[in-house]
mmCIF file of C-alpha atoms in Angstrom:
data_model
loop_
_atom_site.group_PDB
_atom_site.id
_atom_site.type_symbol
_atom_site.label_atom_id
_atom_site.label_comp_id
_atom_site.label_asym_id
_atom_site.label_seq_id
_atom_site.Cartn_x
_atom_site.Cartn_y
_atom_site.Cartn_z
ATOM 1 C CA MET A 1 -35.473 14.602 -32.223
ATOM 2 C CA SER A 2 -32.616 15.525 -29.894
ATOM 3 C CA ASP A 3 -32.260 18.999 -28.412
ATOM 4 C CA GLN A 4 -28.518 18.492 -28.040
ATOM 5 C CA GLU A 5 -26.616 21.449 -29.519
ATOM 6 C CA LEU A 6 -23.964 20.697 -32.106
ATOM 7 C CA PHE A 7 -21.567 23.470 -31.102
ATOM 8 C CA ASP A 8 -18.597 22.813 -28.838
ATOM 9 C CA VAL A 9 -19.060 24.657 -25.546
ATOM 10 C CA ARG A 10 -15.285 24.914 -25.120
ATOM 11 C CA TYR A 11 -15.184 27.516 -27.893
ATOM 12 C CA LEU A 12 -18.414 29.380 -27.240
ATOM 13 C CA THR A 13 -19.433 31.833 -24.559
ATOM 14 C CA PRO A 14 -22.314 34.330 -24.463
ATOM 15 C CA PRO A 15 -21.343 37.834 -25.618
ATOM 16 C CA ASP A 16 -19.941 39.873 -22.760
ATOM 17 C CA ALA A 17 -21.194 43.459 -22.667
ATOM 18 C CA ALA A 18 -18.271 44.406 -20.423
ATOM 19 C CA ARG A 19 -15.819 43.517 -23.184
ATOM 20 C CA LEU A 20 -17.567 45.995 -25.456
ATOM 21 C CA GLU A 21 -16.271 48.728 -23.146
ATOM 22 C CA PRO A 22 -12.531 48.860 -23.830
ATOM 23 C CA PRO A 23 -10.320 49.546 -20.784
ATOM 24 C CA THR A 24 -8.459 52.202 -22.769
ATOM 25 C CA ARG A 25 -9.444 54.240 -25.796
ATOM 26 C CA ALA A 26 -7.199 55.346 -28.630
ATOM 27 C CA SER A 27 -6.643 59.100 -28.605
ATOM 28 C CA HIS A 28 -5.098 59.543 -32.052
ATOM 29 C CA PRO A 29 -7.144 60.905 -34.987
ATOM 30 C CA PRO A 30 -9.150 58.272 -36.884
ATOM 31 C CA ARG A 31 -7.019 56.943 -39.750
ATOM 32 C CA ILE A 32 -8.949 56.783 -43.017
ATOM 33 C CA LEU A 33 -7.738 55.358 -46.344
ATOM 34 C CA LEU A 34 -9.555 56.503 -49.499
ATOM 35 C CA LEU A 35 -9.607 54.572 -52.797
ATOM 36 C CA TYR A 36 -11.034 55.713 -56.124
ATOM 37 C CA GLY A 37 -11.643 53.869 -59.367
ATOM 38 C CA SER A 38 -10.551 55.842 -62.421
ATOM 39 C CA LEU A 39 -7.270 56.792 -64.074
ATOM 40 C CA ARG A 40 -8.655 59.621 -66.203
ATOM 41 C CA ALA A 41 -6.969 63.011 -65.909
ATOM 42 C CA ARG A 42 -10.395 64.468 -65.143
ATOM 43 C CA SER A 43 -11.594 61.706 -62.844
ATOM 44 C CA TYR A 44 -14.859 62.448 -61.077
ATOM 45 C CA SER A 45 -14.387 59.560 -58.656
ATOM 46 C CA ARG A 46 -11.044 61.115 -57.693
ATOM 47 C CA PHE A 47 -12.643 64.541 -57.345
ATOM 48 C CA ALA A 48 -15.377 63.105 -55.093
ATOM 49 C CA THR A 49 -12.729 61.248 -53.086
ATOM 50 C CA GLU A 50 -10.704 64.422 -52.604
ATOM 51 C CA GLU A 51 -13.835 66.215 -51.392
ATOM 52 C CA ALA A 52 -14.457 63.373 -48.943
ATOM 53 C CA ALA A 53 -10.865 63.668 -47.673
ATOM 54 C CA ARG A 54 -11.292 67.413 -47.109
ATOM 55 C CA ILE A 55 -14.421 66.752 -45.069
ATOM 56 C CA LEU A 56 -12.702 64.028 -43.059
ATOM 57 C CA ASP A 57 -9.752 66.321 -42.380
ATOM 58 C CA SER A 58 -12.184 68.936 -41.072
ATOM 59 C CA LEU A 59 -13.712 66.287 -38.807
ATOM 60 C CA GLY A 60 -10.309 65.659 -37.240
ATOM 61 C CA CYS A 61 -9.201 62.578 -39.182
ATOM 62 C CA GLU A 62 -5.857 61.665 -40.666
ATOM 63 C CA THR A 63 -6.387 60.725 -44.304
ATOM 64 C CA ARG A 64 -4.438 59.029 -47.084
ATOM 65 C CA ILE A 65 -5.565 58.769 -50.712
ATOM 66 C CA PHE A 66 -4.064 55.879 -52.680
ATOM 67 C CA ASP A 67 -3.093 56.693 -56.268
ATOM 68 C CA PRO A 68 -3.910 53.569 -58.348
ATOM 69 C CA ARG A 69 -1.694 54.590 -61.274
ATOM 70 C CA GLY A 70 0.965 51.953 -61.789
ATOM 71 C CA LEU A 71 -0.823 49.272 -59.769
ATOM 72 C CA PRO A 72 -0.490 46.013 -61.737
ATOM 73 C CA LEU A 73 -3.393 43.706 -62.433
ATOM 74 C CA PRO A 74 -3.981 41.132 -59.688
ATOM 75 C CA ASP A 75 -1.700 38.103 -60.036
ATOM 76 C CA ALA A 76 0.217 39.727 -62.910
ATOM 77 C CA THR A 77 3.243 40.165 -60.682
ATOM 78 C CA ASP A 78 4.622 39.319 -57.275
ATOM 79 C CA PRO A 79 2.928 40.924 -54.208
ATOM 80 C CA GLY A 80 6.283 42.552 -53.515
ATOM 81 C CA HIS A 81 5.593 45.105 -56.256
ATOM 82 C CA PRO A 82 6.055 48.615 -54.744
ATOM 83 C CA LYS A 83 2.494 49.741 -55.507
ATOM 84 C CA VAL A 84 1.023 46.577 -54.013
ATOM 85 C CA GLU A 85 3.138 46.974 -50.891
ATOM 86 C CA GLU A 86 2.076 50.631 -50.637
ATOM 87 C CA LEU A 87 -1.605 49.709 -50.877
ATOM 88 C CA ARG A 88 -1.354 46.911 -48.331
ATOM 89 C CA THR A 89 0.624 49.044 -45.904
ATOM 90 C CA LEU A 90 -1.989 51.797 -46.118
ATOM 91 C CA SER A 91 -4.791 49.310 -45.563
ATOM 92 C CA GLU A 92 -3.096 47.931 -42.447
ATOM 93 C CA TRP A 93 -2.547 51.516 -41.240
ATOM 94 C CA SER A 94 -6.192 52.455 -41.683
ATOM 95 C CA GLU A 95 -9.025 52.140 -39.189
ATOM 96 C CA GLY A 96 -11.659 53.048 -41.772
ATOM 97 C CA GLN A 97 -11.834 53.282 -45.541
ATOM 98 C CA VAL A 98 -13.745 55.096 -48.289
ATOM 99 C CA TRP A 99 -14.273 53.376 -51.652
ATOM 100 C CA CYS A 100 -15.498 55.527 -54.550
ATOM 101 C CA SER A 101 -16.028 54.018 -58.001
ATOM 102 C CA PRO A 102 -17.514 55.205 -61.254
ATOM 103 C CA GLU A 103 -20.300 52.981 -62.521
ATOM 104 C CA ARG A 104 -19.206 51.296 -65.733
ATOM 105 C CA HIS A 105 -21.414 48.771 -67.537
ATOM 106 C CA GLY A 106 -23.560 48.577 -64.414
ATOM 107 C CA ALA A 107 -20.732 47.698 -62.031
ATOM 108 C CA VAL A 108 -17.566 48.961 -60.365
ATOM 109 C CA THR A 109 -14.591 49.615 -62.619
ATOM 110 C CA GLY A 110 -11.655 47.264 -63.106
ATOM 111 C CA VAL A 111 -9.389 49.884 -61.511
ATOM 112 C CA MET A 112 -11.499 49.780 -58.338
ATOM 113 C CA LYS A 113 -11.790 45.995 -58.267
ATOM 114 C CA SER A 114 -8.042 45.532 -58.817
ATOM 115 C CA GLN A 115 -7.261 47.547 -55.697
ATOM 116 C CA ILE A 116 -9.631 45.471 -53.601
ATOM 117 C CA ASP A 117 -8.381 42.205 -55.125
ATOM 118 C CA TRP A 118 -4.815 43.048 -54.074
ATOM 119 C CA LEU A 119 -5.953 43.197 -50.422
ATOM 120 C CA PRO A 120 -5.849 39.619 -49.073
ATOM 121 C CA LEU A 121 -8.180 38.364 -46.372
ATOM 122 C CA ASN A 122 -5.163 37.084 -44.482
ATOM 123 C CA SER A 123 -1.466 37.809 -44.924
ATOM 124 C CA GLY A 124 1.044 36.521 -42.395
ATOM 125 C CA GLY A 125 -1.559 36.509 -39.648
ATOM 126 C CA VAL A 126 -2.571 40.094 -40.447
ATOM 127 C CA ARG A 127 -5.971 40.852 -41.953
ATOM 128 C CA PRO A 128 -5.678 44.133 -43.855
ATOM 129 C CA THR A 129 -9.415 44.910 -43.862
ATOM 130 C CA GLN A 130 -11.202 42.902 -41.167
ATOM 131 C CA GLY A 131 -13.015 45.004 -38.568
ATOM 132 C CA ARG A 132 -12.355 48.298 -40.331
ATOM 133 C CA THR A 133 -15.216 50.611 -41.139
ATOM 134 C CA LEU A 134 -16.156 51.338 -44.737
ATOM 135 C CA ALA A 135 -18.095 54.048 -46.574
ATOM 136 C CA VAL A 136 -19.075 53.497 -50.218
ATOM 137 C CA MET A 137 -19.643 56.108 -52.939
ATOM 138 C CA GLN A 138 -20.130 56.170 -56.688
ATOM 139 C CA VAL A 139 -20.273 58.664 -59.536
ATOM 140 C CA SER A 140 -22.328 58.234 -62.690
ATOM 141 C CA GLY A 141 -22.308 59.935 -66.073
ATOM 142 C CA GLY A 142 -26.071 59.608 -66.409
ATOM 143 C CA SER A 143 -29.055 59.386 -64.098
ATOM 144 C CA GLN A 144 -28.673 58.299 -60.510
ATOM 145 C CA SER A 145 -27.900 54.641 -59.984
ATOM 146 C CA PHE A 146 -26.822 52.441 -57.092
ATOM 147 C CA ASN A 147 -25.251 49.509 -58.945
ATOM 148 C CA ALA A 148 -21.676 50.435 -58.037
ATOM 149 C CA VAL A 149 -22.344 51.135 -54.354
ATOM 150 C CA ASN A 150 -24.305 47.883 -54.104
ATOM 151 C CA GLY A 151 -21.325 46.068 -55.603
ATOM 152 C CA LEU A 152 -18.960 47.803 -53.204
ATOM 153 C CA ARG A 153 -21.143 46.781 -50.275
ATOM 154 C CA LEU A 154 -20.921 43.157 -51.380
ATOM 155 C CA LEU A 155 -17.133 43.450 -51.614
ATOM 156 C CA GLY A 156 -16.946 45.143 -48.222
ATOM 157 C CA ARG A 157 -18.885 42.296 -46.641
ATOM 158 C CA TRP A 158 -16.578 39.777 -48.306
ATOM 159 C CA MET A 159 -13.571 41.661 -46.932
ATOM 160 C CA ARG A 160 -15.131 41.447 -43.446
ATOM 161 C CA MET A 161 -15.520 45.186 -43.082
ATOM 162 C CA ILE A 162 -18.132 47.150 -41.140
ATOM 163 C CA THR A 163 -19.939 49.022 -43.915
ATOM 164 C CA ILE A 164 -21.914 51.993 -42.629
ATOM 165 C CA PRO A 165 -25.617 52.366 -43.569
ATOM 166 C CA ASN A 166 -25.314 55.670 -45.459
ATOM 167 C CA GLN A 167 -23.847 55.985 -48.953
ATOM 168 C CA SER A 168 -23.358 58.515 -51.758
ATOM 169 C CA SER A 169 -24.309 58.297 -55.442
ATOM 170 C CA VAL A 170 -23.563 61.354 -57.576
ATOM 171 C CA ALA A 171 -25.535 61.441 -60.835
ATOM 172 C CA ARG A 172 -24.405 63.372 -63.937
ATOM 173 C CA ALA A 173 -21.078 63.914 -62.239
ATOM 174 C CA TRP A 174 -19.767 65.925 -65.183
ATOM 175 C CA GLN A 175 -21.974 68.841 -64.147
ATOM 176 C CA GLU A 176 -21.352 68.610 -60.391
ATOM 177 C CA PHE A 177 -17.688 69.716 -60.434
ATOM 178 C CA ASP A 178 -16.099 72.958 -61.561
ATOM 179 C CA GLU A 179 -13.068 73.308 -63.838
ATOM 180 C CA ALA A 180 -10.715 73.039 -60.857
ATOM 181 C CA GLY A 181 -12.296 69.750 -59.822
ATOM 182 C CA ARG A 182 -14.089 71.153 -56.789
ATOM 183 C CA MET A 183 -17.627 69.994 -56.144
ATOM 184 C CA LYS A 184 -20.375 72.544 -56.475
ATOM 185 C CA PRO A 185 -22.799 73.104 -53.562
ATOM 186 C CA SER A 186 -25.701 70.681 -53.941
ATOM 187 C CA ALA A 187 -27.712 67.967 -52.247
ATOM 188 C CA TYR A 188 -25.137 65.510 -53.626
ATOM 189 C CA TYR A 189 -22.348 67.333 -51.788
ATOM 190 C CA ASP A 190 -24.415 67.454 -48.591
ATOM 191 C CA ARG A 191 -24.873 63.681 -48.804
ATOM 192 C CA ILE A 192 -21.100 63.168 -48.963
ATOM 193 C CA VAL A 193 -20.783 65.279 -45.814
ATOM 194 C CA ASP A 194 -23.446 63.078 -44.177
ATOM 195 C CA VAL A 195 -21.597 59.910 -45.173
ATOM 196 C CA MET A 196 -18.216 61.106 -43.911
ATOM 197 C CA GLU A 197 -19.705 62.281 -40.624
ATOM 198 C CA GLU A 198 -21.310 58.865 -40.139
ATOM 199 C CA LEU A 199 -18.093 57.073 -41.054
ATOM 200 C CA VAL A 200 -16.138 58.954 -38.397
ATOM 201 C CA LYS A 201 -18.739 58.137 -35.735
ATOM 202 C CA PHE A 202 -18.745 54.444 -36.607
ATOM 203 C CA THR A 203 -14.937 54.378 -36.683
ATOM 204 C CA LEU A 204 -14.695 55.923 -33.227
ATOM 205 C CA LEU A 205 -17.370 53.544 -31.973
ATOM 206 C CA THR A 206 -15.723 50.353 -33.232
ATOM 207 C CA ARG A 207 -11.959 50.820 -33.555
ATOM 208 C CA ASP A 208 -11.221 49.920 -29.903
ATOM 209 C CA ARG A 209 -13.683 47.024 -30.026
ATOM 210 C CA SER A 210 -13.008 45.545 -33.455
ATOM 211 C CA ASP A 211 -10.901 42.601 -32.221
ATOM 212 C CA TYR A 212 -13.754 41.427 -30.008
ATOM 213 C CA LEU A 213 -16.463 42.197 -32.566
ATOM 214 C CA VAL A 214 -14.868 39.995 -35.230
ATOM 215 C CA ASP A 215 -13.747 37.184 -32.896
ATOM 216 C CA ARG A 216 -15.512 34.078 -34.314
ATOM 217 C CA TYR A 217 -16.519 30.719 -32.886
ATOM 218 C CA SER A 218 -15.441 28.851 -36.037
ATOM 219 C CA GLU A 219 -11.957 30.363 -35.939
ATOM 220 C CA ARG A 220 -11.553 29.755 -32.209
ATOM 221 C CA ARG A 221 -12.580 26.142 -32.761
ATOM 222 C CA ALA A 222 -10.214 25.691 -35.709
ATOM 223 C CA ALA A 223 -7.328 27.108 -33.651
ATOM 224 C CA GLY A 224 -8.265 25.163 -30.517
ATOM 225 C CA ARG A 225 -8.604 28.419 -28.600
ATOM 226 C CA SER A 226 -10.944 27.734 -25.684
ATOM 227 C CA THR A 227 -13.162 30.430 -24.174
ATOM 228 C CA GLU A 228 -12.901 28.954 -20.679
ATOM 229 C CA GLY A 229 -10.846 31.937 -19.557
ATOM 230 C CA ASP A 230 -13.536 34.274 -20.859
ATOM 231 C CA ARG A 231 -16.224 32.420 -18.883
ATOM 232 C CA ILE A 232 -14.172 32.552 -15.682
ATOM 233 C CA ALA A 233 -13.493 36.267 -16.127
ATOM 234 C CA ALA A 234 -17.152 37.003 -16.843
ATOM 235 C CA ALA A 235 -18.257 35.020 -13.749
ATOM 236 C CA ALA A 236 -15.721 36.846 -11.561
ATOM 237 C CA LEU A 237 -16.872 40.213 -12.889
ATOM 238 C CA LYS A 238 -20.506 39.320 -12.227
ATOM 239 C CA SER A 239 -19.826 38.181 -8.666
ATOM 240 C CA ALA A 240 -17.766 41.290 -7.963
ATOM 241 C CA GLY A 241 -20.620 43.468 -9.201
#
C-alpha cells in the first residue's frame, strides 16, 4: 500500500497562524441582518427578532430587519424582483445574520425557507452568505422544542455560514410577549441576550479573517490557483522571525 498522498501540493499549504491576524481591522459597527419566518400581524418570530435587534443595537451593532411580505416563492419569478434584490443586497451587506422561525409541523416555516432559498451560494462571483456568522432562534406555540433551530443549523451549514454554538428556543411564545409585542422578563429573554452577545463576539472575531477561513483546497485546485506564493511568504516570515 502506497503512502503517496493524493492531493496536489501546488494547491495546498499548512494553515498559517500569521494570516489569522489581519494586518488591519474593520472599525465600523458589526452589520447584522435579521430574518423572521411569519407573516401574521401578531408574529412572535417577528417580536423575538425585534427584541434581538434592540439588544444588538445596544451592543453597538448596525442592524437591518428584512420584511418578508411580498417576497415571491423561489423560482416563481425572475431574481430581479425588487424584494429578492432587497434581500440579496442586505445579505451581501451583512457580516452576521439572525434567523428566527416559528416551528410548524416540526420544521421551519415556508416563509423562512423561501428567504433562505432566494440566497444563492454564488452569484456573479459573490457569495451572499459564505463566511458570515449566524445565530438561530425559534418560537413555539407549545412546549419547548429544538426542531426549527436544528433545521436552521443545517441550512446555515449548507450556506457555508459560521453558526455560533448558542441558540434560543422560546416555548409557549403567546404568553411571553405583552400586548405591544415586547418580550416579558424571563429566562427565555435572558437566553436571547446571551445569543446576541455571543453573535457579536464571533462576528468581531471572524469578519476580518473570513476570506482566509473559507479559502478551500478544492476551489483553489479547480481554479488553478497555486499556493506557492503563500509558501514563499510563510518561509520568509519564519526566517525573519
